[in-house]
Tab-separated table of C-alpha atoms in Angstrom:
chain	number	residue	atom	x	y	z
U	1478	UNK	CA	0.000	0.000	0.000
U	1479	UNK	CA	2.693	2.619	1.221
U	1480	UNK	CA	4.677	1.698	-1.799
U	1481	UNK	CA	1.823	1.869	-4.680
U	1482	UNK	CA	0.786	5.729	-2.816
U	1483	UNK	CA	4.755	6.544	-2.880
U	1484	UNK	CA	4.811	5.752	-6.757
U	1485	UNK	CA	1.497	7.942	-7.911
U	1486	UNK	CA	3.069	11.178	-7.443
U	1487	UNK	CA	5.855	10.411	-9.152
U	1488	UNK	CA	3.773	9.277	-12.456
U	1489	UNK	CA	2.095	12.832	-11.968
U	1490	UNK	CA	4.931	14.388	-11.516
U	1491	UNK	CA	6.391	12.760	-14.937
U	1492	UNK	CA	2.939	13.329	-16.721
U	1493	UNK	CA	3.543	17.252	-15.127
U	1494	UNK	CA	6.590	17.441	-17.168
U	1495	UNK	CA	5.916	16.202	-20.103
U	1496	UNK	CA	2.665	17.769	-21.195
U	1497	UNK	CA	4.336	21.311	-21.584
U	1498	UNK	CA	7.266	19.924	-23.396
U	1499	UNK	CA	4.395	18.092	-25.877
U	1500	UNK	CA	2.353	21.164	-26.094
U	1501	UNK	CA	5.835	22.814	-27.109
U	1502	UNK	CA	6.681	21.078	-30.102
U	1503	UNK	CA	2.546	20.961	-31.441
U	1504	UNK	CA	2.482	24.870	-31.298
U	1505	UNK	CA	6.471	24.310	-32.359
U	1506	UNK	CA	6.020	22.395	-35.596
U	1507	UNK	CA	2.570	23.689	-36.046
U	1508	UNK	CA	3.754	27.240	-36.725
U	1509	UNK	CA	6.502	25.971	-39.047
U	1510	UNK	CA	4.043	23.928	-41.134
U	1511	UNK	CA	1.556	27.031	-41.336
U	1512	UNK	CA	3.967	29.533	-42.225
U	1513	UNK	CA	5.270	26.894	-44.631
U	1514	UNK	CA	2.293	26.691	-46.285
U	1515	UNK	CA	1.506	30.436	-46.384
U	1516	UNK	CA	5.056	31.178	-48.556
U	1517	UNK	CA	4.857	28.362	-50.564
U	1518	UNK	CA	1.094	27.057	-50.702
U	1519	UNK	CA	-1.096	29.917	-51.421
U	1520	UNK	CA	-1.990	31.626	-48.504
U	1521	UNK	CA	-3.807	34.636	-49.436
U	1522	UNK	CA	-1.445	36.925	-47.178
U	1523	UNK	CA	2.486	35.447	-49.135
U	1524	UNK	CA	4.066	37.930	-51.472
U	1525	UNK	CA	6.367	37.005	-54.081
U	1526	UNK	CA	10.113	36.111	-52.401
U	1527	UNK	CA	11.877	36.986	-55.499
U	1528	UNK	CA	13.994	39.977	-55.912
U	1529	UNK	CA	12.589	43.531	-57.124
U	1530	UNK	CA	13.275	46.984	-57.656
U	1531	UNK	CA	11.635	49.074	-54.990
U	1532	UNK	CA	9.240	51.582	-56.128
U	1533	UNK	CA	9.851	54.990	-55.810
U	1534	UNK	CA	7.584	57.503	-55.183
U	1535	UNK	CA	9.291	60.792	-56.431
U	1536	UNK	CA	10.101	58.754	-59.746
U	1537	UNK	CA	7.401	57.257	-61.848
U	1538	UNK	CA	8.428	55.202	-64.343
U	1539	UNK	CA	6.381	56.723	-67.333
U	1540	UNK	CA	6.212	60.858	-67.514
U	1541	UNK	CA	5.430	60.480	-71.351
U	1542	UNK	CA	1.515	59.477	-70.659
U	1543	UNK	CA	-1.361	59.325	-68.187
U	1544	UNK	CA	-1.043	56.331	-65.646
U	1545	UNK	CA	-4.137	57.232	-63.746
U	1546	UNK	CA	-8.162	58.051	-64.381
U	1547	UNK	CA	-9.844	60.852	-62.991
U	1548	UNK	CA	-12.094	58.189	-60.955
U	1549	UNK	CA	-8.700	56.457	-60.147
U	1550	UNK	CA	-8.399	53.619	-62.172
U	1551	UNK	CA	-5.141	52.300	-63.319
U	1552	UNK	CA	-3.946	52.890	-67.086
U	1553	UNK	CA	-1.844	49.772	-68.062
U	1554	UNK	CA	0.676	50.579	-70.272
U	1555	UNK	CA	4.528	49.204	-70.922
U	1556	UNK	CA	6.750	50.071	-68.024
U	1557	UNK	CA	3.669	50.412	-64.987
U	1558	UNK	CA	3.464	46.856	-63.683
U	1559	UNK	CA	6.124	43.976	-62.498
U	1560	UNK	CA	4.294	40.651	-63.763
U	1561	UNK	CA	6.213	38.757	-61.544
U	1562	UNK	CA	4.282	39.974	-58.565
U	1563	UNK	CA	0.936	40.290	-60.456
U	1564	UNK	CA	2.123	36.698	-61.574
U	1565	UNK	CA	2.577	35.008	-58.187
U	1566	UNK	CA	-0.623	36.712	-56.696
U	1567	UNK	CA	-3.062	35.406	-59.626
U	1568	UNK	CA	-1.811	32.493	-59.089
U	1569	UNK	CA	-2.245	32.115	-55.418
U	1570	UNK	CA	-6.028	32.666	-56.167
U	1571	UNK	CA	-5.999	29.622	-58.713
U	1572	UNK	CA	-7.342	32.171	-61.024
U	1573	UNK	CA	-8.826	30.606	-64.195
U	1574	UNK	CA	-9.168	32.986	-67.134
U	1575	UNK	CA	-11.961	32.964	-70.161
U	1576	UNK	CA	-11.079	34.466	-73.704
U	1577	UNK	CA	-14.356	34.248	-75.953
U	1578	UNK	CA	-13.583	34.711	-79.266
U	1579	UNK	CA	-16.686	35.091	-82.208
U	1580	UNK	CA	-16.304	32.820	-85.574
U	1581	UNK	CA	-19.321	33.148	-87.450
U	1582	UNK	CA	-18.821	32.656	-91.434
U	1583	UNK	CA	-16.053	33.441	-92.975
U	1584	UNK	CA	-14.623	34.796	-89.659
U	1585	UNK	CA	-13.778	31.073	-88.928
U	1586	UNK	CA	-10.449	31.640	-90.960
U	1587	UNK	CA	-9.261	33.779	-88.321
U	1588	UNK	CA	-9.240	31.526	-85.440
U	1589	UNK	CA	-5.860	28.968	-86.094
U	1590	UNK	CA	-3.796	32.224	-86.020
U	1591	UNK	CA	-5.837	34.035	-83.079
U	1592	UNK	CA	-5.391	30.825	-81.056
U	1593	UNK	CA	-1.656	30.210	-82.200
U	1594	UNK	CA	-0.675	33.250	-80.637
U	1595	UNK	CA	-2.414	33.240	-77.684
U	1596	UNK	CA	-0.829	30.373	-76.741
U	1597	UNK	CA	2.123	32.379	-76.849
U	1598	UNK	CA	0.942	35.718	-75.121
U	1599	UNK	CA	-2.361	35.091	-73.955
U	1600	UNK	CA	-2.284	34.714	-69.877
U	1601	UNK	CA	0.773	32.242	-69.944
U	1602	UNK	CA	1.556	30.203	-66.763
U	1603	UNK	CA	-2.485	30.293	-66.070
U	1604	UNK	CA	-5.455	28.513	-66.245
U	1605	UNK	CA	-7.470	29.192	-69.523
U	1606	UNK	CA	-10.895	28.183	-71.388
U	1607	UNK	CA	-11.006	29.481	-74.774
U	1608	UNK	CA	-15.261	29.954	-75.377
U	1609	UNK	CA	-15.011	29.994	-79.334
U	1610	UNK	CA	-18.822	30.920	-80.731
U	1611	UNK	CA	-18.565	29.683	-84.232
U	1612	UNK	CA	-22.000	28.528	-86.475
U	1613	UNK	CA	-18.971	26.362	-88.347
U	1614	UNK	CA	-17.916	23.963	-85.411
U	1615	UNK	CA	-15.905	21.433	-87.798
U	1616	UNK	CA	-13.404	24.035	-89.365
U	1617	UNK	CA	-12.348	24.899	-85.650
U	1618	UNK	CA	-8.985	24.524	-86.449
U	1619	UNK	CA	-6.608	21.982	-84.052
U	1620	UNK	CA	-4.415	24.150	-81.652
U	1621	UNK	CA	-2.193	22.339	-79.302
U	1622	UNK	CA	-2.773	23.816	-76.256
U	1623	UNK	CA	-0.504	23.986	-72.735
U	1624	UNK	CA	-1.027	22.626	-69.297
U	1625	UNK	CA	-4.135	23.888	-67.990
U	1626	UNK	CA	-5.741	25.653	-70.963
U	1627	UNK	CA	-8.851	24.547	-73.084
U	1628	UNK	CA	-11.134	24.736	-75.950
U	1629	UNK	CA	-14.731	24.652	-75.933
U	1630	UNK	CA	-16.975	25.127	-79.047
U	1631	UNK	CA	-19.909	26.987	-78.699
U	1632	UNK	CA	-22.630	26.180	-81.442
U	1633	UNK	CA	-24.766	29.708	-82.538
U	1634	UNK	CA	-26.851	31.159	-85.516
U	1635	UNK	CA	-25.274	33.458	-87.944
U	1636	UNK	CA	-27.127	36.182	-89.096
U	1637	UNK	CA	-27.021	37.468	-92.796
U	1638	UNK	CA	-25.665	41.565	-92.029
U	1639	UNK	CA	-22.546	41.428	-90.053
U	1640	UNK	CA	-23.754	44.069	-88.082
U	1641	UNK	CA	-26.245	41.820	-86.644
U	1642	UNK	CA	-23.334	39.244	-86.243
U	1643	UNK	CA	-21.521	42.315	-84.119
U	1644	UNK	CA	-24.569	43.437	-81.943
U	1645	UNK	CA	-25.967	39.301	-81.279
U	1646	UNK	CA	-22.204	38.951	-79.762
U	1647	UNK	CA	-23.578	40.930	-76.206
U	1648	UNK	CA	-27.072	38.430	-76.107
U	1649	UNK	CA	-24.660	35.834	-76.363
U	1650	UNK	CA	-22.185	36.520	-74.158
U	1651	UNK	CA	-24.632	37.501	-71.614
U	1652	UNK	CA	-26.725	34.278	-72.048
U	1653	UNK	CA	-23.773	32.123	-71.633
U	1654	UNK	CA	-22.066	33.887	-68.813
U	1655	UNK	CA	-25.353	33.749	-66.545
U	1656	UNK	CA	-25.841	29.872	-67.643
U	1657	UNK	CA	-22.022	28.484	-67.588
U	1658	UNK	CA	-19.598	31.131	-67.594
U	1659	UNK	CA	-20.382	31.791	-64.118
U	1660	UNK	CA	-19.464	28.534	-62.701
U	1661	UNK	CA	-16.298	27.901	-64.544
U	1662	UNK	CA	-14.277	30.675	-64.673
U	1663	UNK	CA	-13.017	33.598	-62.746
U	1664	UNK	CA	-12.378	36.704	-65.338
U	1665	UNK	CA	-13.961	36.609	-68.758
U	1666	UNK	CA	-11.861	38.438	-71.735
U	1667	UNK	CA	-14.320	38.987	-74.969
U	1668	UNK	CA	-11.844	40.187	-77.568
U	1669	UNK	CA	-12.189	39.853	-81.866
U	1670	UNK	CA	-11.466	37.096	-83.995
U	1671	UNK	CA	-9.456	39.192	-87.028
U	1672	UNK	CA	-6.736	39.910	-84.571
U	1673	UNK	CA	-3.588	38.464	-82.897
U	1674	UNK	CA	-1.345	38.792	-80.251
U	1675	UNK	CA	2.014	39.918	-80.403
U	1676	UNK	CA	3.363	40.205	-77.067
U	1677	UNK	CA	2.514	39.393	-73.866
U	1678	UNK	CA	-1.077	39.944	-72.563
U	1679	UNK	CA	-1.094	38.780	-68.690
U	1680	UNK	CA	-3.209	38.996	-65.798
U	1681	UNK	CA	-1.755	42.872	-65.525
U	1682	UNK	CA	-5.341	43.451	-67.648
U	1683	UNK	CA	-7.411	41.800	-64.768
U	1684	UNK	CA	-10.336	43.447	-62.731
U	1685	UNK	CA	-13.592	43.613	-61.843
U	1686	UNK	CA	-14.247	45.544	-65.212
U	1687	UNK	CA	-11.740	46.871	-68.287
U	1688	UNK	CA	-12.204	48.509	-71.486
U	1689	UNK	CA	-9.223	49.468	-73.816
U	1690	UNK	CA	-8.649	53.188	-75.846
U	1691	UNK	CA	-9.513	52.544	-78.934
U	1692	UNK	CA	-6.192	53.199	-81.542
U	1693	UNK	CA	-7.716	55.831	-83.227
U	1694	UNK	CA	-9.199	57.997	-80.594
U	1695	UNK	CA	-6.342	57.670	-77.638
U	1696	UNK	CA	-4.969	61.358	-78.543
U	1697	UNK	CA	-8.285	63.158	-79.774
U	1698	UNK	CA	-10.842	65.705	-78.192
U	1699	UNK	CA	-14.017	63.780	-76.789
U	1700	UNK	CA	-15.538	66.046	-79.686
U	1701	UNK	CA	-13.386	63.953	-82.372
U	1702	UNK	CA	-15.312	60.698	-80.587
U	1703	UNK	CA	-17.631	58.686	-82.905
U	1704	UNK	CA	-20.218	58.223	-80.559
U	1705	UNK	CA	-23.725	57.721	-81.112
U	1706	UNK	CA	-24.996	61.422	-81.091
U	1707	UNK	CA	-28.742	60.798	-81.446
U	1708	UNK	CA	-30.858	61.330	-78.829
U	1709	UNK	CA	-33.765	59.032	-79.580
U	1710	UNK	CA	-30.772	56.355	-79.098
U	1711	UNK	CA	-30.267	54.276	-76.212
U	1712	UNK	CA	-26.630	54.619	-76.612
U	1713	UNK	CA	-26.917	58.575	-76.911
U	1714	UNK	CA	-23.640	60.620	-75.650
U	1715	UNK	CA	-23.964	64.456	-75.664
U	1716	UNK	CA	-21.160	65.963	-77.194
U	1717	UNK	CA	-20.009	67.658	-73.926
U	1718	UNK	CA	-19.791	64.522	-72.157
U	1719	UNK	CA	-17.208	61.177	-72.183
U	1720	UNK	CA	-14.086	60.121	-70.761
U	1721	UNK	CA	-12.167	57.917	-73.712
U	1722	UNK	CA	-13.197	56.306	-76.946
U	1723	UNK	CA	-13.205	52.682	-75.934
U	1724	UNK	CA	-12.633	49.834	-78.220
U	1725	UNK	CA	-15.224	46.863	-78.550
U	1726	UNK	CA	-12.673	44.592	-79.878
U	1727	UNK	CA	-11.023	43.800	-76.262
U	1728	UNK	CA	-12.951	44.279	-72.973
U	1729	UNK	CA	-14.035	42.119	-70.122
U	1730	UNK	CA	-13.916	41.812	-65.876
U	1731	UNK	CA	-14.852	39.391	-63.528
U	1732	UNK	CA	-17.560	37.450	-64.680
U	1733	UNK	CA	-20.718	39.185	-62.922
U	1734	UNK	CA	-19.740	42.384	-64.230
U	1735	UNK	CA	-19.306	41.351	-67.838
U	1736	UNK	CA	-22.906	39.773	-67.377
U	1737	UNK	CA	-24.059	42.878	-65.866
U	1738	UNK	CA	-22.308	44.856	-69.403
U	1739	UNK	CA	-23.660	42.694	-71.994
U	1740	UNK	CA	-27.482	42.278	-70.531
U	1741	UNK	CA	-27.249	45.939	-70.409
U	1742	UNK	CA	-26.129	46.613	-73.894
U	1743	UNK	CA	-28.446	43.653	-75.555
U	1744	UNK	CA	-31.365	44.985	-73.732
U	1745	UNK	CA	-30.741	48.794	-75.244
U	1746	UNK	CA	-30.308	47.390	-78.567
U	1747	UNK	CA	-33.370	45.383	-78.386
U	1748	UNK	CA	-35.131	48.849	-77.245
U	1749	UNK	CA	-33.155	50.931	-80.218
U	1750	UNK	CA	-34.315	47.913	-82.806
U	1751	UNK	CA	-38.112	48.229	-81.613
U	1752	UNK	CA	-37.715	52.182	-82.778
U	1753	UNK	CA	-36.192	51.233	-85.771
U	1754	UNK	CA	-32.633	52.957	-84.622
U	1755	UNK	CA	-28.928	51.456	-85.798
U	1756	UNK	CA	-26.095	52.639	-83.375
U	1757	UNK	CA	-23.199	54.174	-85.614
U	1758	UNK	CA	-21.330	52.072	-84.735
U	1759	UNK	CA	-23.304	49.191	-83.244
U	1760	UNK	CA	-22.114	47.137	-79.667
U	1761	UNK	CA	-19.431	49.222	-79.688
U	1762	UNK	CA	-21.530	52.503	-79.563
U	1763	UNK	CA	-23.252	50.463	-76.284
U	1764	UNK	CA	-20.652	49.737	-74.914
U	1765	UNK	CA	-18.815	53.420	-74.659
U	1766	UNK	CA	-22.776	54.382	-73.513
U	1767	UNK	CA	-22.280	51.901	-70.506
U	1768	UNK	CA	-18.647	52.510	-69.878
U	1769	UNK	CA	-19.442	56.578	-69.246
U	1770	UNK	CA	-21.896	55.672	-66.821
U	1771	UNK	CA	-20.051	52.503	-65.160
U	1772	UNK	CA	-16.450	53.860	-64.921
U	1773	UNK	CA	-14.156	50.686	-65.628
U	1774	UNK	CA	-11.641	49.662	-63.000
U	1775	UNK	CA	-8.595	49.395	-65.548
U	1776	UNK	CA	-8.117	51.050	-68.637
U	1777	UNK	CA	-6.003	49.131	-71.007
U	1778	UNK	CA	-3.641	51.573	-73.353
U	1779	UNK	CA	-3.598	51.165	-76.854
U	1780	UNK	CA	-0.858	48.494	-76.786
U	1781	UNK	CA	-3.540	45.900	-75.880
U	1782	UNK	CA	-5.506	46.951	-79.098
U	1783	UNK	CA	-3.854	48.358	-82.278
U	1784	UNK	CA	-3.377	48.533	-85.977
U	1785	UNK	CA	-0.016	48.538	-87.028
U	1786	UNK	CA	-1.016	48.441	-91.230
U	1787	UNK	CA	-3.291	51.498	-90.483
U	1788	UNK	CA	-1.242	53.578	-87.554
U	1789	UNK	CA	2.559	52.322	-87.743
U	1790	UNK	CA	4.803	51.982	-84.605
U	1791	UNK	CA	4.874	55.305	-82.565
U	1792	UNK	CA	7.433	55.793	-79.809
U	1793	UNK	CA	4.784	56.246	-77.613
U	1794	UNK	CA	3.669	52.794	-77.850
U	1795	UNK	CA	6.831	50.123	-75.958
U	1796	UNK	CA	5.142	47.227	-76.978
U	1797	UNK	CA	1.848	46.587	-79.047
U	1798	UNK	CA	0.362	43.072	-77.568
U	1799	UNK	CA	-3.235	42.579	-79.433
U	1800	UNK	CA	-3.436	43.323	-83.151
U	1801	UNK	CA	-5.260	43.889	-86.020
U	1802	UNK	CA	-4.541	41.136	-88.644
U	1803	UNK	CA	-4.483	42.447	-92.184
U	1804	UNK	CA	-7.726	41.842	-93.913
U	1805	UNK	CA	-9.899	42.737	-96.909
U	1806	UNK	CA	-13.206	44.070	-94.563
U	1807	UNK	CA	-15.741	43.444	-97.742
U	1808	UNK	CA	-14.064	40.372	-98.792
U	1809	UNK	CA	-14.418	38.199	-95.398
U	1810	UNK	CA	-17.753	40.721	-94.098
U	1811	UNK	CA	-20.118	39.607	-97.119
C-alpha cells in the first residue's frame, strides 16, 4: 500500500513534465508547417520572395503618358506593372481565365492564327478556357494547347448583315455567362477574332471591369469621338460629355460584371431595334454608352488593341500586344 501511494506522485509528476514539453513542439512544428504553407502554398497573405526593384515615389516610371483616371483607375501601359508579382498573386487565387472569341462565317479563318498566338501571349503560366462561338464547329482549327488551358466550341446562328453578327455577340455573351460562364471561370476576356497577339497579354489586364482606348481615338478631343450622337438612341452621348473612346474589340472583368455589361447593352439594342434605330457604330456605340456611366476599373492603353497596317509603330507605344490582322473588310464581311 505505502509503496503503490509513494509511486502515484511520481507518475504525476512525470505526466507534469511532459505535457508542456508536448504542447511545445505541437504549437512548435505547427507554426513551421503554417507559415510553410503560407510562402509556398497559397496563402492569401504570401508575397512574391523573389527579388525587385523598390518603387519609388518621387520617380514614376512613365512621364510620357497618363497612368491614372480621374475616378482612379489604373492605365496599363509598358513600363507600370512587375508581372512577376501580379504573376505570383493570380496564381495564389488559382485564377482561371476565359477568352471568348466570335467565328461566325467566314470569320472562322481567323481563329488557327488568333489561337496560335495566344498560346504564346495570352495569360501564360495560367489557367485558360477558350469559349469559341462559331456557327462552323468542324473548321475549328486543331491548336495544341498547354497545361491547364482549353477549348470549348460553342454552337450559334449566324445572321445574314454582319452588323447583326456584331450586336448578337452581347445576347450571347450575356446568355452564356449567366448559364455556364459563371461557374467555370473567374475573369472573362471577350476580344475579336481578325486579330492576334504579339506580345505578352497577362493577368496585368485583370479586374472587376476593363475597357481598352480605342487606336484611333487615344490622342483626340471627346468632340473627335464617334459616338452615337442621337438622342432618340439608347446609346446617346452628348457631345459635352465622355471620358475615352473605348474599343469593342477587347474588354471584359470578372464574370458578374461582364454579365451585368452585356445584358445591359443587348437589352438597349433590343429597345433601339423596336424604334427602328442602328447605333453608328453598333455594340461598340453600347458599350462606350455603358462605360461613361459605369467607370471601368482598368483602362487598357492602346498596346492591348492596335493597328499597325493602319497607324505604324509610334514611340509612344513600348510594346503593341493585341493586333489587327491584315484583312480585306468586304471580302471576309459579305
Amino acid at each position: 500500500m505505502i509503496d503503490l501511494r509513494l509511486g502515484r506522485p511520481k507518475c504525476n509528476f512525470l505526466h507534469l513534465g511532459i505535457l508542456p514539453f508536448a504542447v511545445f513542439v505541437l504549437v512548435f512544428f505547427g507554426y513551421l508547417f503554417l507559415s510553410f504553407r503560407s510562402q509556398n502554398l497559397g496563402h492569401p497573405g504570401a508575397v512574391t520572395r523573389n527579388a525587385y526593384l523598390q518603387p519609388r515615389v518621387l520617380k514614376p516610371t512613365r512621364k510620357d503618358v497618363l497612368v491614372l483616371t480621374p475616378w482612379l483607375a489604373p492605365i496599363i501601359w509598358e513600363g507600370t506593372f512587375n508581372i512577376d508579382i501580379l504573376n505570383e498573386q493570380f496564381r495564389i487565387r488559382n485564377t482561371t481565365i476565359g477568352l471568348t472569341v466570335f467565328a461566325i462565317k467566314k470569320y472562322v479563318v481567323f481563329l488557327k492564327l488568333f489561337l496560335e498566338t495566344a498560346e504564346q501571349h495570352f495569360m501564360v503560366g495560367h489557367k485558360v478556357i477558350y469559349y469559341v462561338f462559331t456557327d462552323r464547329p468542324a473548321d475549328v482549327p486543331q491548336v495544341i494547347l498547354g497545361a491547364g488551358r482549353q477549348l470549348v466550341v460553342l454552337t450559334v446562328r449566324n445572321y445574314t448583315r454582319w452588323q447583326d453578327v456584331s450586336m448578337h455577340r452581347m445576347e450571347m455573351i450575356s446568355h452564356f455567362s449567366e448559364r455556364r460562364f459563371l461557374r467555370e471561370v473567374d475573369y472573362l476576356v471577350c476580344a475579336d477574332a481578325d486579330m492576334k497577339f504579339s506580345d505578352h497579354v497577362g493577368v496585368e489586364i485583370l479586374s472587376t471591369f476593363f475597357g481598352t482606348l480605342h487606336p484611333g481615338f487615344y490622342s483626340s478631343s471627346r468632340e473627335a469621338f464617334t459616338y452615337e450622337r442621337r438622342p432618340q438612341s439608347q446609346a446617346y452621348i452628348p457631345w459635352d460629355r465622355g471620358d475615352f473612346y473605348y474599343g469593342g474589340a477587347f474588354f471584359g472583368g470578372s464574370v458578374l460584371e461582364v454579365y451585368h455589361l452585356t445584358k445591359a447593352c443587348h437589352e438597349a439594342m433590343m429597345e433601339d431595334k423596336a424604334n427602328g434605330i442602328e447605333p453608328v457604330w453598333h455594340d461598340e456605340s453600347y458599350l462606350n454608352k455603358y462605360l461613361l456611366y459605369h467607370k471601368p476599373t482598368k483602362v487598357l492603353s492602346p498596346e492591348y488593341l492596335w493597328d499597325q497596317q493602319l497607324l505604324g509603330w509610334p514611340s509612344i507605344m513600348k510594346k503593341l500586344r493585341y493586333v489587327a490582322v491584315p484583312k480585306d473588310h468586304q471580302a471576309i464581311r459579305n
